[in-house]
PDB file of C-alpha atoms in Angstrom:
ATOM      1  CA  MET A   1     -55.633  13.402  39.592  1.00 52.00           C
ATOM      2  CA  THR A   2     -54.571  16.603  37.906  1.00 58.00           C
ATOM      3  CA  THR A   3     -54.428  17.224  34.183  1.00 63.00           C
ATOM      4  CA  ARG A   4     -50.863  16.953  34.202  1.00 64.00           C
ATOM      5  CA  GLN A   5     -50.864  13.876  36.121  1.00 64.00           C
ATOM      6  CA  GLU A   6     -53.249  12.069  33.574  1.00 62.00           C
ATOM      7  CA  ARG A   7     -51.245  13.196  30.766  1.00 61.00           C
ATOM      8  CA  GLY A   8     -48.110  11.600  32.441  1.00 60.00           C
ATOM      9  CA  ALA A   9     -50.114   8.439  32.983  1.00 60.00           C
ATOM     10  CA  VAL A  10     -51.309   8.303  29.251  1.00 52.00           C
ATOM     11  CA  ARG A  11     -47.617   8.537  28.280  1.00 60.00           C
ATOM     12  CA  GLN A  12     -46.618   5.967  30.565  1.00 61.00           C
ATOM     13  CA  LEU A  13     -49.447   3.602  29.241  1.00 50.00           C
ATOM     14  CA  ARG A  14     -48.543   4.242  25.905  1.00 57.00           C
ATOM     15  CA  ARG A  15     -44.680   3.473  26.356  1.00 56.00           C
ATOM     16  CA  PHE A  16     -45.931   0.349  27.861  1.00 48.00           C
ATOM     17  CA  GLY A  17     -48.155  -0.474  25.090  1.00 45.00           C
ATOM     18  CA  ASP A  18     -45.250   0.079  22.614  1.00 47.00           C
ATOM     19  CA  ALA A  19     -42.861  -2.266  24.693  1.00 45.00           C
ATOM     20  CA  LEU A  20     -45.458  -4.976  24.692  1.00 42.00           C
ATOM     21  CA  LEU A  21     -46.124  -4.501  20.821  1.00 42.00           C
ATOM     22  CA  SER A  22     -42.400  -4.724  20.172  1.00 48.00           C
ATOM     23  CA  LEU A  23     -42.257  -8.123  22.243  1.00 44.00           C
ATOM     24  CA  VAL A  24     -45.065  -9.485  20.130  1.00 45.00           C
ATOM     25  CA  TYR A  25     -43.921  -7.773  16.690  1.00 57.00           C
ATOM     26  CA  PRO A  26     -40.277  -7.006  16.791  1.00 73.00           C
ATOM     27  CA  PRO A  27     -39.039  -4.207  14.984  1.00 83.00           C
ATOM     28  CA  VAL A  28     -37.842  -4.771  11.269  1.00 85.00           C
ATOM     29  CA  CYS A  29     -36.065  -2.795   8.572  1.00 92.00           C
ATOM     30  CA  ALA A  30     -38.757  -1.342   6.210  1.00 89.00           C
ATOM     31  CA  GLY A  31     -36.507  -2.397   3.441  1.00 89.00           C
ATOM     32  CA  CYS A  32     -35.521  -6.092   4.063  1.00 89.00           C
ATOM     33  CA  THR A  33     -37.427  -6.987   7.172  1.00 80.00           C
ATOM     34  CA  SER A  34     -33.949  -7.573   8.933  1.00 87.00           C
ATOM     35  CA  ALA A  35     -34.110  -6.761  12.831  1.00 85.00           C
ATOM     36  CA  VAL A  36     -33.568  -3.117  13.778  1.00 85.00           C
ATOM     37  CA  SER A  37     -33.730  -1.459  17.095  1.00 78.00           C
ATOM     38  CA  ARG A  38     -36.837   0.511  16.335  1.00 78.00           C
ATOM     39  CA  SER A  39     -39.715   0.984  13.794  1.00 72.00           C
ATOM     40  CA  PRO A  40     -40.344   2.337  11.510  1.00 81.00           C
ATOM     41  CA  ALA A  41     -36.473   2.396  10.268  1.00 88.00           C
ATOM     42  CA  VAL A  42     -33.996   0.840   7.878  1.00 91.00           C
ATOM     43  CA  CYS A  43     -31.006  -0.930   8.567  1.00 93.00           C
ATOM     44  CA  ALA A  44     -27.571   0.178   7.462  1.00 92.00           C
ATOM     45  CA  ALA A  45     -27.382  -1.882   4.422  1.00 92.00           C
ATOM     46  CA  CYS A  46     -30.615  -0.506   3.078  1.00 93.00           C
ATOM     47  CA  TRP A  47     -29.820   3.059   3.933  1.00 94.00           C
ATOM     48  CA  ARG A  48     -26.854   2.875   1.589  1.00 94.00           C
ATOM     49  CA  ASP A  49     -29.292   1.854  -1.164  1.00 94.00           C
ATOM     50  CA  LEU A  50     -30.884   5.187  -0.775  1.00 96.00           C
ATOM     51  CA  ARG A  51     -30.025   8.253  -2.859  1.00 95.00           C
ATOM     52  CA  PHE A  52     -30.975  11.193  -0.884  1.00 96.00           C
ATOM     53  CA  LEU A  53     -31.613  14.440  -2.713  1.00 95.00           C
ATOM     54  CA  GLU A  54     -29.331  17.241  -1.250  1.00 92.00           C
ATOM     55  CA  ARG A  55     -28.014  20.434  -2.566  1.00 89.00           C
ATOM     56  CA  PRO A  56     -26.627  21.102  -5.367  1.00 91.00           C
ATOM     57  CA  PHE A  57     -29.744  20.944  -7.047  1.00 92.00           C
ATOM     58  CA  CYS A  58     -32.029  23.075  -9.543  1.00 93.00           C
ATOM     59  CA  GLU A  59     -33.813  25.391  -7.047  1.00 94.00           C
ATOM     60  CA  VAL A  60     -36.961  24.804  -9.332  1.00 96.00           C
ATOM     61  CA  LEU A  61     -37.304  21.352 -10.249  1.00 95.00           C
ATOM     62  CA  GLY A  62     -35.044  20.061  -7.287  1.00 94.00           C
ATOM     63  CA  LEU A  63     -33.068  18.011  -9.993  1.00 89.00           C
ATOM     64  CA  PRO A  64     -29.485  17.023  -8.766  1.00 88.00           C
ATOM     65  CA  PHE A  65     -26.524  18.531 -10.519  1.00 88.00           C
ATOM     66  CA  ALA A  66     -23.424  16.596 -11.099  1.00 81.00           C
ATOM     67  CA  VAL A  67     -21.190  19.522 -10.049  1.00 80.00           C
ATOM     68  CA  ASP A  68     -22.074  22.703  -7.823  1.00 80.00           C
ATOM     69  CA  PRO A  69     -23.020  25.532 -10.350  1.00 74.00           C
ATOM     70  CA  GLY A  70     -23.471  28.154  -7.543  1.00 74.00           C
ATOM     71  CA  ALA A  71     -26.135  28.951  -5.148  1.00 70.00           C
ATOM     72  CA  GLY A  72     -29.722  29.685  -6.634  1.00 72.00           C
ATOM     73  CA  LEU A  73     -29.153  28.501 -10.359  1.00 86.00           C
ATOM     74  CA  VAL A  74     -31.582  26.236 -11.959  1.00 91.00           C
ATOM     75  CA  SER A  75     -31.385  23.423 -14.529  1.00 91.00           C
ATOM     76  CA  PRO A  76     -31.792  23.987 -18.262  1.00 91.00           C
ATOM     77  CA  GLU A  77     -34.960  22.071 -17.972  1.00 91.00           C
ATOM     78  CA  ALA A  78     -36.486  24.641 -15.823  1.00 93.00           C
ATOM     79  CA  ILE A  79     -35.564  27.394 -18.250  1.00 93.00           C
ATOM     80  CA  ALA A  80     -36.561  25.727 -21.324  1.00 93.00           C
ATOM     81  CA  ASN A  81     -40.142  24.610 -20.100  1.00 92.00           C
ATOM     82  CA  PRO A  82     -40.897  26.477 -16.835  1.00 95.00           C
ATOM     83  CA  PRO A  83     -43.235  24.671 -14.671  1.00 96.00           C
ATOM     84  CA  PRO A  84     -46.579  26.100 -13.219  1.00 97.00           C
ATOM     85  CA  PHE A  85     -45.468  25.422  -9.795  1.00 98.00           C
ATOM     86  CA  ALA A  86     -42.721  27.622  -7.934  1.00 98.00           C
ATOM     87  CA  ARG A  87     -40.492  24.956  -6.713  1.00 98.00           C
ATOM     88  CA  LEU A  88     -40.348  21.114  -6.111  1.00 98.00           C
ATOM     89  CA  ARG A  89     -38.497  19.217  -3.321  1.00 98.00           C
ATOM     90  CA  GLY A  90     -37.865  15.595  -3.699  1.00 97.00           C
ATOM     91  CA  THR A  91     -36.425  13.271  -0.826  1.00 97.00           C
ATOM     92  CA  VAL A  92     -34.843  10.392  -2.490  1.00 97.00           C
ATOM     93  CA  LEU A  93     -34.139   9.162  -6.208  1.00 96.00           C
ATOM     94  CA  TYR A  94     -36.886   6.808  -7.625  1.00 96.00           C
ATOM     95  CA  GLN A  95     -34.407   3.844  -7.722  1.00 95.00           C
ATOM     96  CA  GLY A  96     -33.587   0.889  -5.539  1.00 95.00           C
ATOM     97  CA  LEU A  97     -35.223   1.101  -2.227  1.00 95.00           C
ATOM     98  CA  GLY A  98     -36.648   4.486  -2.937  1.00 96.00           C
ATOM     99  CA  SER A  99     -38.755   2.996  -5.606  1.00 96.00           C
ATOM    100  CA  ARG A 100     -39.670  -0.131  -3.603  1.00 95.00           C
ATOM    101  CA  LEU A 101     -40.950   1.919  -0.825  1.00 96.00           C
ATOM    102  CA  VAL A 102     -43.046   3.616  -2.968  1.00 96.00           C
ATOM    103  CA  ALA A 103     -44.579   0.479  -4.165  1.00 94.00           C
ATOM    104  CA  SER A 104     -44.759  -1.086  -0.898  1.00 94.00           C
ATOM    105  CA  LEU A 105     -46.865   2.001   0.214  1.00 94.00           C
ATOM    106  CA  LYS A 106     -48.857   2.465  -2.929  1.00 92.00           C
ATOM    107  CA  TYR A 107     -49.737  -1.119  -4.062  1.00 91.00           C
ATOM    108  CA  GLY A 108     -48.948  -3.280  -0.678  1.00 89.00           C
ATOM    109  CA  ASP A 109     -51.135  -1.209   1.769  1.00 89.00           C
ATOM    110  CA  ARG A 110     -48.090  -0.664   3.807  1.00 91.00           C
ATOM    111  CA  THR A 111     -49.320   2.416   5.713  1.00 93.00           C
ATOM    112  CA  ASP A 112     -46.910   1.759   8.529  1.00 91.00           C
ATOM    113  CA  LEU A 113     -44.168   3.188   6.308  1.00 94.00           C
ATOM    114  CA  VAL A 114     -46.087   6.564   6.316  1.00 96.00           C
ATOM    115  CA  PRO A 115     -44.532   8.048   9.441  1.00 95.00           C
ATOM    116  CA  LEU A 116     -40.749   6.943   8.009  1.00 96.00           C
ATOM    117  CA  MET A 117     -41.431   8.486   4.415  1.00 97.00           C
ATOM    118  CA  ALA A 118     -43.236  11.631   5.700  1.00 98.00           C
ATOM    119  CA  GLY A 119     -40.417  12.332   8.103  1.00 97.00           C
ATOM    120  CA  TRP A 120     -37.793  12.346   5.530  1.00 97.00           C
ATOM    121  CA  MET A 121     -40.007  14.417   3.394  1.00 98.00           C
ATOM    122  CA  GLY A 122     -40.463  16.858   6.280  1.00 98.00           C
ATOM    123  CA  ARG A 123     -36.705  17.421   6.422  1.00 97.00           C
ATOM    124  CA  ALA A 124     -36.391  17.582   2.580  1.00 97.00           C
ATOM    125  CA  GLY A 125     -39.144  20.208   2.226  1.00 98.00           C
ATOM    126  CA  ALA A 126     -38.790  21.974   5.361  1.00 98.00           C
ATOM    127  CA  GLU A 127     -38.460  25.484   3.717  1.00 97.00           C
ATOM    128  CA  LEU A 128     -41.607  24.725   1.661  1.00 98.00           C
ATOM    129  CA  LEU A 129     -43.716  23.541   4.811  1.00 98.00           C
ATOM    130  CA  ALA A 130     -42.716  26.642   6.840  1.00 98.00           C
ATOM    131  CA  GLU A 131     -43.993  28.818   4.032  1.00 98.00           C
ATOM    132  CA  ALA A 132     -47.397  26.598   3.121  1.00 98.00           C
ATOM    133  CA  ASP A 133     -50.756  27.830   4.211  1.00 98.00           C
ATOM    134  CA  LEU A 134     -52.399  24.763   2.736  1.00 98.00           C
ATOM    135  CA  VAL A 135     -51.233  21.306   2.598  1.00 98.00           C
ATOM    136  CA  MET A 136     -52.895  19.318  -0.197  1.00 98.00           C
ATOM    137  CA  PRO A 137     -52.436  15.755  -1.688  1.00 98.00           C
ATOM    138  CA  VAL A 138     -52.619  15.136  -5.445  1.00 97.00           C
ATOM    139  CA  PRO A 139     -56.295  13.575  -5.383  1.00 95.00           C
ATOM    140  CA  LEU A 140     -57.087   9.960  -6.777  1.00 92.00           C
ATOM    141  CA  HIS A 141     -60.336   9.456  -9.039  1.00 89.00           C
ATOM    142  CA  ALA A 142     -63.166   7.885  -6.952  1.00 86.00           C
ATOM    143  CA  ARG A 143     -62.994   4.672  -8.723  1.00 86.00           C
ATOM    144  CA  ARG A 144     -59.161   4.389  -8.082  1.00 83.00           C
ATOM    145  CA  LEU A 145     -59.714   5.108  -4.568  1.00 83.00           C
ATOM    146  CA  LEU A 146     -62.262   2.637  -4.187  1.00 82.00           C
ATOM    147  CA  ARG A 147     -59.897  -0.015  -5.539  1.00 85.00           C
ATOM    148  CA  ARG A 148     -56.767   1.047  -3.438  1.00 84.00           C
ATOM    149  CA  ARG A 149     -59.017   1.750  -0.142  1.00 86.00           C
ATOM    150  CA  PHE A 150     -56.639   4.739   0.189  1.00 93.00           C
ATOM    151  CA  ASN A 151     -54.765   7.725  -1.450  1.00 95.00           C
ATOM    152  CA  GLN A 152     -51.176   7.292  -0.408  1.00 96.00           C
ATOM    153  CA  SER A 153     -50.473  10.887  -1.097  1.00 97.00           C
ATOM    154  CA  ALA A 154     -53.312  11.850   1.141  1.00 97.00           C
ATOM    155  CA  GLU A 155     -51.629   9.761   4.000  1.00 97.00           C
ATOM    156  CA  LEU A 156     -48.270  11.372   3.699  1.00 98.00           C
ATOM    157  CA  GLY A 157     -49.778  14.890   3.426  1.00 98.00           C
ATOM    158  CA  ARG A 158     -51.879  14.284   6.505  1.00 98.00           C
ATOM    159  CA  HIS A 159     -49.162  13.187   8.351  1.00 98.00           C
ATOM    160  CA  LEU A 160     -46.697  16.255   7.079  1.00 98.00           C
ATOM    161  CA  ALA A 161     -49.448  18.701   8.071  1.00 98.00           C
ATOM    162  CA  ARG A 162     -49.939  17.412  11.561  1.00 97.00           C
ATOM    163  CA  THR A 163     -46.246  17.202  12.391  1.00 97.00           C
ATOM    164  CA  HIS A 164     -45.730  20.501  10.963  1.00 97.00           C
ATOM    165  CA  GLY A 165     -48.681  22.338  12.205  1.00 97.00           C
ATOM    166  CA  ARG A 166     -50.037  23.037   8.816  1.00 98.00           C
ATOM    167  CA  ARG A 167     -53.626  23.184   7.500  1.00 98.00           C
ATOM    168  CA  PHE A 168     -54.256  19.950   5.660  1.00 98.00           C
ATOM    169  CA  GLU A 169     -57.301  20.533   2.816  1.00 97.00           C
ATOM    170  CA  PRO A 170     -57.797  16.703   1.226  1.00 96.00           C
ATOM    171  CA  MET A 171     -61.016  17.731  -0.507  1.00 94.00           C
ATOM    172  CA  MET A 172     -60.401  20.957  -1.860  1.00 96.00           C
ATOM    173  CA  LEU A 173     -58.879  19.641  -5.089  1.00 97.00           C
ATOM    174  CA  ARG A 174     -60.825  16.761  -6.866  1.00 95.00           C
ATOM    175  CA  ARG A 175     -60.013  14.366  -9.546  1.00 92.00           C
ATOM    176  CA  VAL A 176     -63.093  14.167 -11.672  1.00 87.00           C
ATOM    177  CA  ARG A 177     -61.877  12.497 -14.712  1.00 78.00           C
ATOM    178  CA  ALA A 178     -60.637   8.739 -14.751  1.00 71.00           C
ATOM    179  CA  THR A 179     -57.495   8.984 -16.728  1.00 71.00           C
ATOM    180  CA  ARG A 180     -55.460   6.147 -18.339  1.00 60.00           C
ATOM    181  CA  SER A 181     -52.407   5.184 -16.558  1.00 65.00           C
ATOM    182  CA  GLN A 182     -49.287   7.505 -17.510  1.00 62.00           C
ATOM    183  CA  VAL A 183     -46.850   4.715 -17.936  1.00 63.00           C
ATOM    184  CA  GLY A 184     -45.456   4.467 -21.404  1.00 64.00           C
ATOM    185  CA  LEU A 185     -47.040   7.917 -22.535  1.00 66.00           C
ATOM    186  CA  SER A 186     -45.065  10.919 -24.001  1.00 64.00           C
ATOM    187  CA  ALA A 187     -44.948  14.173 -22.526  1.00 66.00           C
ATOM    188  CA  SER A 188     -47.638  15.560 -24.575  1.00 68.00           C
ATOM    189  CA  GLU A 189     -49.606  12.513 -24.285  1.00 70.00           C
ATOM    190  CA  ARG A 190     -49.413  12.692 -20.611  1.00 69.00           C
ATOM    191  CA  GLU A 191     -50.748  16.538 -20.682  1.00 69.00           C
ATOM    192  CA  ARG A 192     -53.467  15.683 -22.752  1.00 74.00           C
ATOM    193  CA  ASN A 193     -54.572  12.639 -20.695  1.00 72.00           C
ATOM    194  CA  LEU A 194     -54.652  14.968 -17.727  1.00 81.00           C
ATOM    195  CA  ARG A 195     -56.455  17.810 -19.392  1.00 78.00           C
ATOM    196  CA  GLY A 196     -59.601  18.452 -17.297  1.00 83.00           C
ATOM    197  CA  ALA A 197     -58.950  15.824 -14.874  1.00 87.00           C
ATOM    198  CA  PHE A 198     -58.769  18.312 -11.703  1.00 94.00           C
ATOM    199  CA  VAL A 199     -61.304  20.592 -10.349  1.00 95.00           C
ATOM    200  CA  LEU A 200     -61.867  22.813  -7.328  1.00 97.00           C
ATOM    201  CA  ASP A 201     -64.563  22.031  -4.717  1.00 95.00           C
ATOM    202  CA  PRO A 202     -66.811  25.241  -5.285  1.00 93.00           C
ATOM    203  CA  HIS A 203     -67.866  25.456  -1.417  1.00 91.00           C
ATOM    204  CA  ARG A 204     -64.105  25.306  -0.493  1.00 90.00           C
ATOM    205  CA  VAL A 205     -62.184  27.625  -3.100  1.00 90.00           C
ATOM    206  CA  ALA A 206     -62.791  30.884  -1.090  1.00 92.00           C
ATOM    207  CA  ASP A 207     -60.327  29.606   1.285  1.00 93.00           C
ATOM    208  CA  LEU A 208     -57.737  29.045  -1.569  1.00 97.00           C
ATOM    209  CA  LYS A 209     -57.534  33.041  -2.574  1.00 96.00           C
ATOM    210  CA  GLY A 210     -53.955  34.185  -1.868  1.00 97.00           C
ATOM    211  CA  ARG A 211     -52.836  31.155  -0.126  1.00 98.00           C
ATOM    212  CA  ARG A 212     -49.627  29.271  -1.034  1.00 98.00           C
ATOM    213  CA  VAL A 213     -50.424  25.724  -1.354  1.00 98.00           C
ATOM    214  CA  LEU A 214     -47.930  22.700  -0.715  1.00 98.00           C
ATOM    215  CA  LEU A 215     -49.104  19.902  -3.083  1.00 98.00           C
ATOM    216  CA  VAL A 216     -47.991  16.405  -1.876  1.00 98.00           C
ATOM    217  CA  ASP A 217     -47.314  13.332  -4.108  1.00 98.00           C
ATOM    218  CA  ASP A 218     -45.485  10.052  -3.780  1.00 97.00           C
ATOM    219  CA  VAL A 219     -43.520  10.326  -7.141  1.00 96.00           C
ATOM    220  CA  PHE A 220     -42.216  12.878  -9.494  1.00 95.00           C
ATOM    221  CA  THR A 221     -41.367  11.509 -13.252  1.00 89.00           C
ATOM    222  CA  THR A 222     -42.493  13.814 -15.829  1.00 87.00           C
ATOM    223  CA  GLY A 223     -44.296  16.446 -14.245  1.00 90.00           C
ATOM    224  CA  ALA A 224     -47.576  16.168 -15.931  1.00 90.00           C
ATOM    225  CA  THR A 225     -49.706  15.132 -13.099  1.00 92.00           C
ATOM    226  CA  VAL A 226     -48.616  17.975 -10.545  1.00 96.00           C
ATOM    227  CA  SER A 227     -48.567  20.567 -13.301  1.00 95.00           C
ATOM    228  CA  ALA A 228     -52.040  19.938 -14.098  1.00 94.00           C
ATOM    229  CA  ALA A 229     -53.128  19.963 -10.616  1.00 96.00           C
ATOM    230  CA  ALA A 230     -51.068  23.118  -9.819  1.00 97.00           C
ATOM    231  CA  ARG A 231     -52.710  25.199 -12.712  1.00 96.00           C
ATOM    232  CA  THR A 232     -56.134  24.165 -11.555  1.00 97.00           C
ATOM    233  CA  LEU A 233     -54.910  25.878  -8.126  1.00 98.00           C
ATOM    234  CA  LEU A 234     -53.602  28.849  -9.446  1.00 98.00           C
ATOM    235  CA  ARG A 235     -56.749  29.238 -11.863  1.00 96.00           C
ATOM    236  CA  GLY A 236     -58.664  29.036  -8.632  1.00 97.00           C
ATOM    237  CA  GLY A 237     -56.730  31.788  -6.920  1.00 97.00           C
ATOM    238  CA  ALA A 238     -53.741  30.282  -5.185  1.00 98.00           C
ATOM    239  CA  ALA A 239     -50.905  32.834  -4.767  1.00 98.00           C
ATOM    240  CA  ALA A 240     -48.213  30.064  -5.306  1.00 98.00           C
ATOM    241  CA  VAL A 241     -47.878  26.207  -5.575  1.00 98.00           C
ATOM    242  CA  ASP A 242     -44.916  24.366  -4.323  1.00 98.00           C
ATOM    243  CA  VAL A 243     -44.589  20.451  -4.684  1.00 98.00           C
ATOM    244  CA  LEU A 244     -43.156  18.059  -2.423  1.00 98.00           C
ATOM    245  CA  VAL A 245     -42.698  14.367  -3.291  1.00 98.00           C
ATOM    246  CA  PHE A 246     -41.035  11.369  -1.760  1.00 98.00           C
ATOM    247  CA  ALA A 247     -39.230  10.306  -4.607  1.00 97.00           C
ATOM    248  CA  ARG A 248     -38.348  11.651  -8.151  1.00 96.00           C
ATOM    249  CA  VAL A 249     -36.808  10.439 -11.155  1.00 92.00           C
ATOM    250  CA  ALA A 250     -33.169  11.588 -11.846  1.00 86.00           C
ATOM    251  CA  ALA A 251     -33.911  13.453 -15.044  1.00 72.00           C
ATOM    252  CA  GLY A 252     -37.217  14.586 -16.662  1.00 51.00           C
ATOM    253  CA  GLY A 253     -39.612  16.611 -15.474  1.00 43.00           C
ATOM    254  CA  SER A 254     -45.751  12.996 -12.478  1.00 47.00           C
TER     255      SER A 254
END
């Protein structure tokens, strides 16, 4: 059997396995578990509960505008408090099904949602992915990673890097200080909470010099987490840092 024939046989075997699996576990909606034609997917009703972020939005923060102010404009938030990262793109607003999908992946061990969520992220951040030299997830501290068993941002980033042919670097940026939960903290408290939380692996930092980094996270709320990570990367020699998240709040600047 030739290599081409072998690949064809593998594809046929995979299709047969997928068909058999769908008979045992029929595909269901990622939002409400109603029946759908394929998985991963959401039903029509759940689709209407998603608010995808599309232009017009702030070219820096990805913050949606109520009206179109013209191409290339930035929000007052970005002008008043410029972030250390160059551009942020979000996929959906952090509300309704968007927030439930994040919670299901993060706390419900729903790693089966990664292809669906990362697929949407890939479309929202296509321009960022096209220009990225390295894809990195926002890291978890070792103790939190041990409790959760996986880093949801790393799972999303790994899928994005693989499907878009980018270099994935999950270990170059590390979280060395266990910080308290950001929930309920003010912007200044969040910044203090994250001071010194991130470092670069000294054995890998040479590969960062002059590279454009795409930092991947699940949610963007105030910007404190990704800003602290971006500053660490820029101090280490990154040419620029962009940010791609699954969900972001409607206003504010995680």
